[in-house]
Amino acid sequence: MRSHLLLLVLFAFFVSLVFATIAKDDVREQVRLGAVMFAGFIACAIALGWLMYPLPL
Amino acid sequence: MRATAAEESQSGNLVLLCLASWAIPGAGHLWLGRRNKGLIFLVALPLMFAIGLALRGRLFPFDFSDPLVLLEALADFGMGATYFLSKALGYGAGDVRAVTYEYGNAFLVVAGLLNVLVVIDAYDIAVGRK
């Protein structure tokens, strides 16, 4: 498994899962928080990746 | 003021609970009857740790001369029994030439740190803060 994107998605999934499980008690709230965190991780990673695209200048 | 026998017994139970939760991810929550949470931690954290090892990540030694290595070792140590089992079975040597080496380290370190959060959460539930 060498795909950086796949590893990033896997990492984001595990961290979101554990954080959402710790932070919320209700299953529906856990799913909602987990999904938001997961989407945030992926969106930030892709956005930062594109911002760093021209580097090194 | 001396602690009563009941208070001593309760603090002894709290220590045991935290030790169990550290040694086996999710054990504290299972002990407290939070079965779903406990099972999620029991599966997710060791799996994350195992992926880190499979990606050729390194279980860092307790090297006091290098603060960053020491911090990573402390984070790895957060995984409890899984950490010792992996060491005993010879995993976690790490391969710095592997493309996935840094990813492996990230998985190992974060799995350990998340388990520390899980221990704190179990403690909070036990003392009635949650």
Short mmCIF file of N, CA and C in Angstrom, two decimals:
data_model
loop_
_atom_site.label_atom_id
_atom_site.label_comp_id
_atom_site.label_asym_id
_atom_site.label_seq_id
_atom_site.Cartn_x
_atom_site.Cartn_y
_atom_site.Cartn_z
N MET A 1 0.85 -1.19 0.00
CA MET A 1 0.00 0.00 0.00
C MET A 1 0.89 1.25 0.00
N ARG A 2 1.00 1.89 -1.17
CA ARG A 2 1.90 3.04 -1.26
C ARG A 2 1.21 4.32 -1.64
N SER A 3 -0.10 4.25 -1.86
CA SER A 3 -0.82 5.46 -2.27
C SER A 3 -0.91 6.42 -1.08
N HIS A 4 -0.34 7.61 -1.26
CA HIS A 4 -0.38 8.61 -0.19
C HIS A 4 -1.81 9.02 0.13
N LEU A 5 -2.62 9.15 -0.93
CA LEU A 5 -4.01 9.58 -0.72
C LEU A 5 -4.79 8.53 0.07
N LEU A 6 -4.58 7.26 -0.28
CA LEU A 6 -5.29 6.19 0.41
C LEU A 6 -4.87 6.13 1.89
N LEU A 7 -3.58 6.28 2.13
CA LEU A 7 -3.09 6.26 3.52
C LEU A 7 -3.64 7.45 4.30
N LEU A 8 -3.73 8.59 3.63
CA LEU A 8 -4.27 9.79 4.27
C LEU A 8 -5.74 9.58 4.64
N VAL A 9 -6.49 8.97 3.70
CA VAL A 9 -7.92 8.70 3.94
C VAL A 9 -8.07 7.72 5.11
N LEU A 10 -7.23 6.70 5.13
CA LEU A 10 -7.27 5.69 6.20
C LEU A 10 -6.97 6.33 7.56
N PHE A 11 -5.94 7.18 7.58
CA PHE A 11 -5.54 7.87 8.80
C PHE A 11 -6.68 8.77 9.30
N ALA A 12 -7.26 9.55 8.35
CA ALA A 12 -8.36 10.46 8.71
C ALA A 12 -9.55 9.67 9.24
N PHE A 13 -9.81 8.51 8.65
CA PHE A 13 -10.94 7.68 9.10
C PHE A 13 -10.75 7.24 10.55
N PHE A 14 -9.59 6.70 10.88
CA PHE A 14 -9.35 6.20 12.24
C PHE A 14 -9.40 7.33 13.27
N VAL A 15 -8.76 8.44 12.96
CA VAL A 15 -8.73 9.55 13.93
C VAL A 15 -10.14 10.11 14.14
N SER A 16 -10.90 10.27 13.05
CA SER A 16 -12.28 10.78 13.16
C SER A 16 -13.14 9.81 13.97
N LEU A 17 -12.97 8.52 13.69
CA LEU A 17 -13.76 7.50 14.40
C LEU A 17 -13.53 7.57 15.91
N VAL A 18 -12.25 7.60 16.31
CA VAL A 18 -11.94 7.58 17.74
C VAL A 18 -12.36 8.90 18.42
N PHE A 19 -12.08 10.03 17.77
CA PHE A 19 -12.46 11.32 18.35
C PHE A 19 -13.98 11.44 18.51
N ALA A 20 -14.71 11.04 17.47
CA ALA A 20 -16.18 11.14 17.53
C ALA A 20 -16.72 10.21 18.62
N THR A 21 -16.13 9.04 18.77
CA THR A 21 -16.59 8.09 19.79
C THR A 21 -16.32 8.62 21.19
N ILE A 22 -15.17 9.29 21.36
CA ILE A 22 -14.85 9.87 22.68
C ILE A 22 -15.77 11.06 22.97
N ALA A 23 -15.96 11.92 21.97
CA ALA A 23 -16.60 13.21 22.23
C ALA A 23 -18.12 13.13 22.42
N LYS A 24 -18.77 12.18 21.76
CA LYS A 24 -20.24 12.14 21.81
C LYS A 24 -20.73 10.79 22.33
N ASP A 25 -21.89 10.80 22.97
CA ASP A 25 -22.46 9.56 23.50
C ASP A 25 -23.56 8.99 22.60
N ASP A 26 -24.28 9.88 21.93
CA ASP A 26 -25.36 9.44 21.07
C ASP A 26 -24.81 9.00 19.70
N VAL A 27 -25.31 7.87 19.21
CA VAL A 27 -24.76 7.31 17.96
C VAL A 27 -24.93 8.29 16.79
N ARG A 28 -26.11 8.92 16.71
CA ARG A 28 -26.35 9.84 15.60
C ARG A 28 -25.37 11.02 15.64
N GLU A 29 -25.12 11.53 16.85
CA GLU A 29 -24.17 12.65 16.99
C GLU A 29 -22.74 12.20 16.68
N GLN A 30 -22.43 10.95 17.07
CA GLN A 30 -21.09 10.42 16.77
C GLN A 30 -20.87 10.34 15.27
N VAL A 31 -21.88 9.85 14.54
CA VAL A 31 -21.76 9.71 13.09
C VAL A 31 -21.62 11.10 12.46
N ARG A 32 -22.41 12.05 12.94
CA ARG A 32 -22.38 13.40 12.38
C ARG A 32 -21.00 14.04 12.60
N LEU A 33 -20.52 14.01 13.85
CA LEU A 33 -19.22 14.61 14.16
C LEU A 33 -18.10 13.91 13.39
N GLY A 34 -18.17 12.57 13.37
CA GLY A 34 -17.14 11.79 12.65
C GLY A 34 -17.10 12.16 11.19
N ALA A 35 -18.27 12.28 10.56
CA ALA A 35 -18.33 12.62 9.13
C ALA A 35 -17.79 14.02 8.87
N VAL A 36 -18.14 14.96 9.75
CA VAL A 36 -17.64 16.34 9.57
C VAL A 36 -16.12 16.38 9.72
N MET A 37 -15.62 15.68 10.75
CA MET A 37 -14.16 15.66 10.97
C MET A 37 -13.43 15.00 9.81
N PHE A 38 -14.00 13.89 9.34
CA PHE A 38 -13.37 13.17 8.23
C PHE A 38 -13.32 14.05 6.98
N ALA A 39 -14.44 14.69 6.67
CA ALA A 39 -14.49 15.57 5.50
C ALA A 39 -13.51 16.73 5.68
N GLY A 40 -13.42 17.27 6.89
CA GLY A 40 -12.49 18.37 7.18
C GLY A 40 -11.04 17.96 6.96
N PHE A 41 -10.70 16.78 7.45
CA PHE A 41 -9.33 16.27 7.26
C PHE A 41 -8.98 16.18 5.77
N ILE A 42 -9.88 15.55 5.02
CA ILE A 42 -9.60 15.32 3.60
C ILE A 42 -9.54 16.66 2.85
N ALA A 43 -10.52 17.53 3.11
CA ALA A 43 -10.56 18.82 2.41
C ALA A 43 -9.30 19.64 2.72
N CYS A 44 -8.90 19.68 4.01
CA CYS A 44 -7.70 20.45 4.39
C CYS A 44 -6.46 19.88 3.73
N ALA A 45 -6.35 18.55 3.71
CA ALA A 45 -5.16 17.92 3.14
C ALA A 45 -5.05 18.23 1.66
N ILE A 46 -6.19 18.14 0.95
CA ILE A 46 -6.15 18.41 -0.50
C ILE A 46 -5.87 19.90 -0.76
N ALA A 47 -6.50 20.76 0.02
CA ALA A 47 -6.28 22.21 -0.15
C ALA A 47 -4.82 22.55 0.14
N LEU A 48 -4.26 22.03 1.22
CA LEU A 48 -2.85 22.32 1.55
C LEU A 48 -1.92 21.74 0.50
N GLY A 49 -2.28 20.56 0.00
CA GLY A 49 -1.48 19.93 -1.05
C GLY A 49 -1.39 20.82 -2.29
N TRP A 50 -2.53 21.38 -2.69
CA TRP A 50 -2.52 22.27 -3.85
C TRP A 50 -1.79 23.57 -3.55
N LEU A 51 -1.92 24.07 -2.32
CA LEU A 51 -1.19 25.31 -1.97
C LEU A 51 0.32 25.09 -2.03
N MET A 52 0.75 23.87 -1.69
CA MET A 52 2.19 23.59 -1.69
C MET A 52 2.70 23.16 -3.07
N TYR A 53 1.77 23.03 -4.02
CA TYR A 53 2.13 22.53 -5.35
C TYR A 53 3.28 23.32 -6.00
N PRO A 54 3.26 24.67 -5.92
CA PRO A 54 4.35 25.42 -6.60
C PRO A 54 5.69 25.35 -5.86
N LEU A 55 5.72 24.79 -4.65
CA LEU A 55 6.96 24.76 -3.87
C LEU A 55 7.81 23.56 -4.26
N PRO A 56 9.12 23.59 -4.25
CA PRO A 56 9.91 24.79 -4.03
C PRO A 56 9.86 25.71 -5.25
N LEU A 57 9.82 27.01 -4.95
CA LEU A 57 9.66 28.01 -6.02
C LEU A 57 10.90 28.03 -6.92
N MET B 1 -6.05 14.52 57.42
CA MET B 1 -7.26 13.72 57.46
C MET B 1 -7.01 12.40 56.72
N ARG B 2 -7.38 11.29 57.33
CA ARG B 2 -7.11 9.99 56.70
C ARG B 2 -8.26 9.59 55.78
N ALA B 3 -7.91 8.96 54.70
CA ALA B 3 -8.94 8.51 53.76
C ALA B 3 -9.67 7.32 54.34
N THR B 4 -10.95 7.25 54.12
CA THR B 4 -11.71 6.11 54.61
C THR B 4 -11.42 4.89 53.74
N ALA B 5 -11.80 3.69 54.25
CA ALA B 5 -11.56 2.45 53.50
C ALA B 5 -12.27 2.48 52.15
N ALA B 6 -13.48 3.06 52.14
CA ALA B 6 -14.26 3.11 50.89
C ALA B 6 -13.56 3.99 49.86
N GLU B 7 -12.99 5.15 50.33
CA GLU B 7 -12.30 6.05 49.41
C GLU B 7 -11.04 5.39 48.85
N GLU B 8 -10.31 4.68 49.75
CA GLU B 8 -9.09 4.00 49.31
C GLU B 8 -9.42 2.92 48.28
N SER B 9 -10.52 2.20 48.56
CA SER B 9 -10.93 1.14 47.64
C SER B 9 -11.31 1.74 46.28
N GLN B 10 -12.01 2.89 46.34
CA GLN B 10 -12.42 3.52 45.08
C GLN B 10 -11.22 4.02 44.29
N SER B 11 -10.24 4.64 44.99
CA SER B 11 -9.07 5.12 44.25
C SER B 11 -8.25 3.95 43.71
N GLY B 12 -8.24 2.82 44.46
CA GLY B 12 -7.56 1.62 43.97
C GLY B 12 -8.22 1.11 42.70
N ASN B 13 -9.55 1.13 42.69
CA ASN B 13 -10.29 0.71 41.50
C ASN B 13 -10.02 1.63 40.30
N LEU B 14 -9.90 2.93 40.60
CA LEU B 14 -9.63 3.89 39.52
C LEU B 14 -8.26 3.62 38.88
N VAL B 15 -7.27 3.33 39.74
CA VAL B 15 -5.93 3.03 39.23
C VAL B 15 -5.98 1.77 38.36
N LEU B 16 -6.70 0.74 38.86
CA LEU B 16 -6.82 -0.50 38.10
C LEU B 16 -7.53 -0.26 36.77
N LEU B 17 -8.58 0.55 36.83
CA LEU B 17 -9.35 0.87 35.62
C LEU B 17 -8.45 1.55 34.58
N CYS B 18 -7.67 2.54 35.03
CA CYS B 18 -6.79 3.26 34.10
C CYS B 18 -5.70 2.34 33.54
N LEU B 19 -5.16 1.47 34.40
CA LEU B 19 -4.14 0.52 33.94
C LEU B 19 -4.71 -0.43 32.90
N ALA B 20 -5.92 -0.94 33.17
CA ALA B 20 -6.57 -1.87 32.23
C ALA B 20 -6.87 -1.16 30.92
N SER B 21 -7.33 0.09 31.03
CA SER B 21 -7.68 0.86 29.83
C SER B 21 -6.44 1.16 28.99
N TRP B 22 -5.32 1.40 29.67
CA TRP B 22 -4.06 1.66 28.96
C TRP B 22 -3.54 0.37 28.31
N ALA B 23 -3.57 -0.73 29.08
CA ALA B 23 -3.00 -2.00 28.60
C ALA B 23 -3.78 -2.54 27.42
N ILE B 24 -5.11 -2.53 27.53
CA ILE B 24 -5.95 -3.04 26.45
C ILE B 24 -6.91 -1.92 26.03
N PRO B 25 -6.70 -1.34 24.84
CA PRO B 25 -7.56 -0.22 24.44
C PRO B 25 -9.05 -0.58 24.52
N GLY B 26 -9.81 0.25 25.20
CA GLY B 26 -11.25 0.01 25.31
C GLY B 26 -11.66 -0.80 26.52
N ALA B 27 -10.68 -1.41 27.21
CA ALA B 27 -11.02 -2.26 28.36
C ALA B 27 -11.71 -1.46 29.46
N GLY B 28 -11.28 -0.22 29.65
CA GLY B 28 -11.89 0.63 30.68
C GLY B 28 -13.36 0.89 30.39
N HIS B 29 -13.67 1.17 29.14
CA HIS B 29 -15.06 1.44 28.76
C HIS B 29 -15.90 0.17 28.89
N LEU B 30 -15.32 -0.97 28.51
CA LEU B 30 -16.05 -2.24 28.66
C LEU B 30 -16.32 -2.51 30.14
N TRP B 31 -15.35 -2.22 30.98
CA TRP B 31 -15.46 -2.40 32.43
C TRP B 31 -16.63 -1.55 32.97
N LEU B 32 -16.75 -0.32 32.42
CA LEU B 32 -17.78 0.60 32.91
C LEU B 32 -19.13 0.39 32.22
N GLY B 33 -19.22 -0.62 31.39
CA GLY B 33 -20.50 -0.93 30.75
C GLY B 33 -20.75 -0.17 29.47
N ARG B 34 -19.76 0.59 28.98
CA ARG B 34 -19.92 1.31 27.70
C ARG B 34 -19.42 0.37 26.59
N ARG B 35 -20.27 -0.62 26.28
CA ARG B 35 -19.83 -1.71 25.42
C ARG B 35 -19.49 -1.25 24.00
N ASN B 36 -20.37 -0.44 23.41
CA ASN B 36 -20.14 -0.02 22.01
C ASN B 36 -18.85 0.78 21.87
N LYS B 37 -18.66 1.75 22.80
CA LYS B 37 -17.43 2.55 22.75
C LYS B 37 -16.21 1.65 22.94
N GLY B 38 -16.29 0.77 23.94
CA GLY B 38 -15.17 -0.12 24.24
C GLY B 38 -14.79 -0.98 23.04
N LEU B 39 -15.81 -1.51 22.36
CA LEU B 39 -15.53 -2.39 21.20
C LEU B 39 -14.90 -1.60 20.05
N ILE B 40 -15.37 -0.37 19.85
CA ILE B 40 -14.79 0.46 18.78
C ILE B 40 -13.30 0.71 19.07
N PHE B 41 -12.98 1.08 20.33
CA PHE B 41 -11.58 1.33 20.68
C PHE B 41 -10.75 0.04 20.59
N LEU B 42 -11.35 -1.06 21.03
CA LEU B 42 -10.66 -2.35 21.03
C LEU B 42 -10.26 -2.79 19.62
N VAL B 43 -11.07 -2.44 18.63
CA VAL B 43 -10.78 -2.82 17.25
C VAL B 43 -9.93 -1.75 16.56
N ALA B 44 -10.36 -0.48 16.68
CA ALA B 44 -9.76 0.59 15.87
C ALA B 44 -8.30 0.86 16.25
N LEU B 45 -8.01 0.95 17.55
CA LEU B 45 -6.64 1.37 17.94
C LEU B 45 -5.58 0.31 17.65
N PRO B 46 -5.80 -0.97 18.03
CA PRO B 46 -4.79 -1.96 17.64
C PRO B 46 -4.65 -2.11 16.13
N LEU B 47 -5.78 -1.93 15.40
CA LEU B 47 -5.71 -2.02 13.94
C LEU B 47 -4.86 -0.88 13.37
N MET B 48 -5.05 0.31 13.92
CA MET B 48 -4.26 1.46 13.48
C MET B 48 -2.77 1.22 13.78
N PHE B 49 -2.50 0.66 14.95
CA PHE B 49 -1.12 0.35 15.36
C PHE B 49 -0.52 -0.70 14.42
N ALA B 50 -1.32 -1.72 14.10
CA ALA B 50 -0.84 -2.80 13.21
C ALA B 50 -0.56 -2.25 11.81
N ILE B 51 -1.40 -1.33 11.34
CA ILE B 51 -1.15 -0.72 10.03
C ILE B 51 0.17 0.05 10.06
N GLY B 52 0.41 0.75 11.17
CA GLY B 52 1.68 1.47 11.33
C GLY B 52 2.87 0.55 11.24
N LEU B 53 2.76 -0.63 11.85
CA LEU B 53 3.86 -1.60 11.79
C LEU B 53 4.00 -2.16 10.37
N ALA B 54 2.85 -2.42 9.73
CA ALA B 54 2.88 -2.95 8.36
C ALA B 54 3.49 -1.95 7.38
N LEU B 55 3.37 -0.67 7.70
CA LEU B 55 3.94 0.37 6.84
C LEU B 55 5.42 0.61 7.15
N ARG B 56 6.00 -0.29 7.93
CA ARG B 56 7.42 -0.25 8.30
C ARG B 56 7.77 0.94 9.20
N GLY B 57 6.80 1.32 10.02
CA GLY B 57 7.08 2.37 11.00
C GLY B 57 7.98 1.82 12.10
N ARG B 58 8.51 2.72 12.91
CA ARG B 58 9.47 2.31 13.94
C ARG B 58 8.90 2.55 15.34
N LEU B 59 9.11 1.57 16.22
CA LEU B 59 8.80 1.78 17.64
C LEU B 59 10.07 2.38 18.25
N PHE B 60 10.01 3.64 18.59
CA PHE B 60 11.22 4.36 18.98
C PHE B 60 11.71 3.95 20.37
N PRO B 61 13.04 3.93 20.55
CA PRO B 61 13.60 3.58 21.87
C PRO B 61 13.55 4.79 22.82
N PHE B 62 13.65 4.52 24.10
CA PHE B 62 13.67 5.61 25.08
C PHE B 62 15.08 6.19 25.13
N ASP B 63 15.35 7.10 24.21
CA ASP B 63 16.67 7.71 24.09
C ASP B 63 16.61 9.12 24.68
N PHE B 64 17.17 9.25 25.89
CA PHE B 64 17.07 10.53 26.60
C PHE B 64 17.98 11.61 26.00
N SER B 65 18.90 11.20 25.11
CA SER B 65 19.79 12.19 24.50
C SER B 65 19.11 12.90 23.33
N ASP B 66 18.00 12.35 22.85
CA ASP B 66 17.30 12.96 21.71
C ASP B 66 15.84 13.19 22.10
N PRO B 67 15.48 14.43 22.43
CA PRO B 67 14.12 14.71 22.94
C PRO B 67 13.00 14.29 21.99
N LEU B 68 13.20 14.45 20.68
CA LEU B 68 12.13 14.10 19.74
C LEU B 68 11.89 12.59 19.71
N VAL B 69 12.99 11.83 19.74
CA VAL B 69 12.87 10.36 19.78
C VAL B 69 12.20 9.93 21.08
N LEU B 70 12.56 10.60 22.18
CA LEU B 70 11.97 10.28 23.47
C LEU B 70 10.46 10.54 23.46
N LEU B 71 10.04 11.67 22.86
CA LEU B 71 8.61 11.98 22.79
C LEU B 71 7.87 10.95 21.94
N GLU B 72 8.49 10.53 20.84
CA GLU B 72 7.84 9.52 19.99
C GLU B 72 7.75 8.18 20.72
N ALA B 73 8.80 7.87 21.50
CA ALA B 73 8.78 6.63 22.28
C ALA B 73 7.65 6.67 23.31
N LEU B 74 7.48 7.82 23.95
CA LEU B 74 6.40 7.96 24.94
C LEU B 74 5.03 7.78 24.28
N ALA B 75 4.88 8.35 23.08
CA ALA B 75 3.61 8.22 22.35
C ALA B 75 3.35 6.76 21.99
N ASP B 76 4.37 6.06 21.49
CA ASP B 76 4.23 4.64 21.16
C ASP B 76 3.85 3.83 22.41
N PHE B 77 4.47 4.19 23.53
CA PHE B 77 4.25 3.49 24.81
C PHE B 77 2.79 3.60 25.25
N GLY B 78 2.08 4.61 24.75
CA GLY B 78 0.67 4.80 25.09
C GLY B 78 -0.22 3.65 24.66
N MET B 79 0.27 2.78 23.79
CA MET B 79 -0.56 1.67 23.31
C MET B 79 -0.59 0.49 24.27
N GLY B 80 0.16 0.56 25.35
CA GLY B 80 0.07 -0.48 26.39
C GLY B 80 0.57 -1.84 25.95
N ALA B 81 -0.25 -2.88 26.18
CA ALA B 81 0.18 -4.26 25.94
C ALA B 81 0.54 -4.50 24.47
N THR B 82 -0.16 -3.83 23.56
CA THR B 82 0.11 -3.99 22.13
C THR B 82 1.55 -3.59 21.81
N TYR B 83 2.03 -2.53 22.49
CA TYR B 83 3.40 -2.06 22.31
C TYR B 83 4.39 -3.14 22.74
N PHE B 84 4.18 -3.69 23.94
CA PHE B 84 5.10 -4.71 24.45
C PHE B 84 5.05 -5.99 23.61
N LEU B 85 3.84 -6.36 23.19
CA LEU B 85 3.68 -7.56 22.36
C LEU B 85 4.42 -7.40 21.03
N SER B 86 4.27 -6.23 20.43
CA SER B 86 4.96 -5.97 19.16
C SER B 86 6.46 -6.02 19.32
N LYS B 87 6.95 -5.41 20.41
CA LYS B 87 8.40 -5.44 20.69
C LYS B 87 8.87 -6.87 20.88
N ALA B 88 8.09 -7.65 21.67
CA ALA B 88 8.49 -9.02 21.98
C ALA B 88 8.52 -9.88 20.72
N LEU B 89 7.62 -9.60 19.77
CA LEU B 89 7.56 -10.39 18.54
C LEU B 89 8.53 -9.88 17.48
N GLY B 90 9.27 -8.84 17.81
CA GLY B 90 10.31 -8.35 16.90
C GLY B 90 9.83 -7.37 15.86
N TYR B 91 8.61 -6.85 16.03
CA TYR B 91 8.12 -5.85 15.08
C TYR B 91 8.57 -4.46 15.51
N GLY B 92 8.46 -3.52 14.56
CA GLY B 92 8.73 -2.12 14.90
C GLY B 92 10.18 -1.72 14.78
N ALA B 93 10.96 -2.52 14.04
CA ALA B 93 12.37 -2.14 13.82
C ALA B 93 12.42 -0.89 12.94
N GLY B 94 11.45 -0.76 12.03
CA GLY B 94 11.40 0.40 11.15
C GLY B 94 12.38 0.28 10.00
N ASP B 95 11.97 0.79 8.85
CA ASP B 95 12.84 0.78 7.68
C ASP B 95 12.81 2.19 7.08
N VAL B 96 13.84 2.95 7.40
CA VAL B 96 13.86 4.36 7.00
C VAL B 96 13.90 4.53 5.47
N ARG B 97 14.27 3.46 4.76
CA ARG B 97 14.32 3.55 3.29
C ARG B 97 12.94 3.33 2.66
N ALA B 98 12.00 2.79 3.45
CA ALA B 98 10.66 2.51 2.90
C ALA B 98 9.92 3.81 2.61
N VAL B 99 9.18 3.83 1.51
CA VAL B 99 8.41 5.03 1.14
C VAL B 99 7.39 5.36 2.23
N THR B 100 6.88 4.32 2.87
CA THR B 100 5.79 4.50 3.83
C THR B 100 6.28 4.69 5.27
N TYR B 101 7.60 4.82 5.46
CA TYR B 101 8.17 4.89 6.82
C TYR B 101 7.53 5.99 7.68
N GLU B 102 7.43 7.21 7.13
CA GLU B 102 6.89 8.32 7.92
C GLU B 102 5.39 8.13 8.18
N TYR B 103 4.68 7.56 7.20
CA TYR B 103 3.27 7.26 7.42
C TYR B 103 3.12 6.24 8.55
N GLY B 104 3.98 5.23 8.52
CA GLY B 104 3.94 4.21 9.57
C GLY B 104 4.16 4.82 10.94
N ASN B 105 5.14 5.72 11.04
CA ASN B 105 5.40 6.39 12.31
C ASN B 105 4.19 7.21 12.76
N ALA B 106 3.55 7.90 11.80
CA ALA B 106 2.37 8.71 12.15
C ALA B 106 1.26 7.81 12.70
N PHE B 107 1.02 6.68 12.08
CA PHE B 107 -0.01 5.75 12.57
C PHE B 107 0.34 5.25 13.97
N LEU B 108 1.61 4.88 14.19
CA LEU B 108 2.02 4.32 15.49
C LEU B 108 1.89 5.37 16.60
N VAL B 109 2.41 6.55 16.34
CA VAL B 109 2.41 7.61 17.35
C VAL B 109 0.98 8.05 17.68
N VAL B 110 0.18 8.25 16.64
CA VAL B 110 -1.19 8.74 16.88
C VAL B 110 -2.05 7.67 17.55
N ALA B 111 -1.83 6.40 17.21
CA ALA B 111 -2.59 5.33 17.89
C ALA B 111 -2.30 5.37 19.39
N GLY B 112 -1.02 5.53 19.76
CA GLY B 112 -0.65 5.60 21.18
C GLY B 112 -1.27 6.80 21.87
N LEU B 113 -1.22 7.96 21.20
CA LEU B 113 -1.77 9.18 21.81
C LEU B 113 -3.29 9.09 21.95
N LEU B 114 -3.94 8.50 20.94
CA LEU B 114 -5.40 8.35 21.03
C LEU B 114 -5.76 7.42 22.19
N ASN B 115 -4.93 6.40 22.41
CA ASN B 115 -5.22 5.50 23.53
C ASN B 115 -5.10 6.23 24.87
N VAL B 116 -4.17 7.18 24.95
CA VAL B 116 -4.07 7.98 26.19
C VAL B 116 -5.36 8.79 26.38
N LEU B 117 -5.89 9.35 25.29
CA LEU B 117 -7.18 10.07 25.39
C LEU B 117 -8.30 9.13 25.84
N VAL B 118 -8.26 7.90 25.35
CA VAL B 118 -9.28 6.92 25.73
C VAL B 118 -9.19 6.61 27.24
N VAL B 119 -7.96 6.51 27.75
CA VAL B 119 -7.77 6.28 29.19
C VAL B 119 -8.35 7.45 29.99
N ILE B 120 -8.07 8.67 29.56
CA ILE B 120 -8.59 9.86 30.26
C ILE B 120 -10.12 9.88 30.20
N ASP B 121 -10.68 9.49 29.07
CA ASP B 121 -12.14 9.45 28.93
C ASP B 121 -12.74 8.41 29.89
N ALA B 122 -12.10 7.25 29.99
CA ALA B 122 -12.59 6.21 30.91
C ALA B 122 -12.54 6.72 32.36
N TYR B 123 -11.46 7.43 32.70
CA TYR B 123 -11.32 8.01 34.04
C TYR B 123 -12.45 9.01 34.31
N ASP B 124 -12.71 9.89 33.33
CA ASP B 124 -13.77 10.89 33.49
C ASP B 124 -15.13 10.24 33.70
N ILE B 125 -15.39 9.17 32.97
CA ILE B 125 -16.67 8.46 33.13
C ILE B 125 -16.73 7.84 34.54
N ALA B 126 -15.61 7.26 34.97
CA ALA B 126 -15.60 6.57 36.27
C ALA B 126 -15.84 7.54 37.43
N VAL B 127 -15.31 8.76 37.33
CA VAL B 127 -15.48 9.71 38.44
C VAL B 127 -16.76 10.55 38.28
N GLY B 128 -17.52 10.28 37.23
CA GLY B 128 -18.82 10.94 37.06
C GLY B 128 -18.79 12.28 36.37
N ARG B 129 -17.67 12.60 35.70
CA ARG B 129 -17.61 13.88 34.98
C ARG B 129 -18.35 13.82 33.65
N LYS B 130 -18.58 12.60 33.16
CA LYS B 130 -19.27 12.47 31.86
C LYS B 130 -20.51 11.61 32.02
#
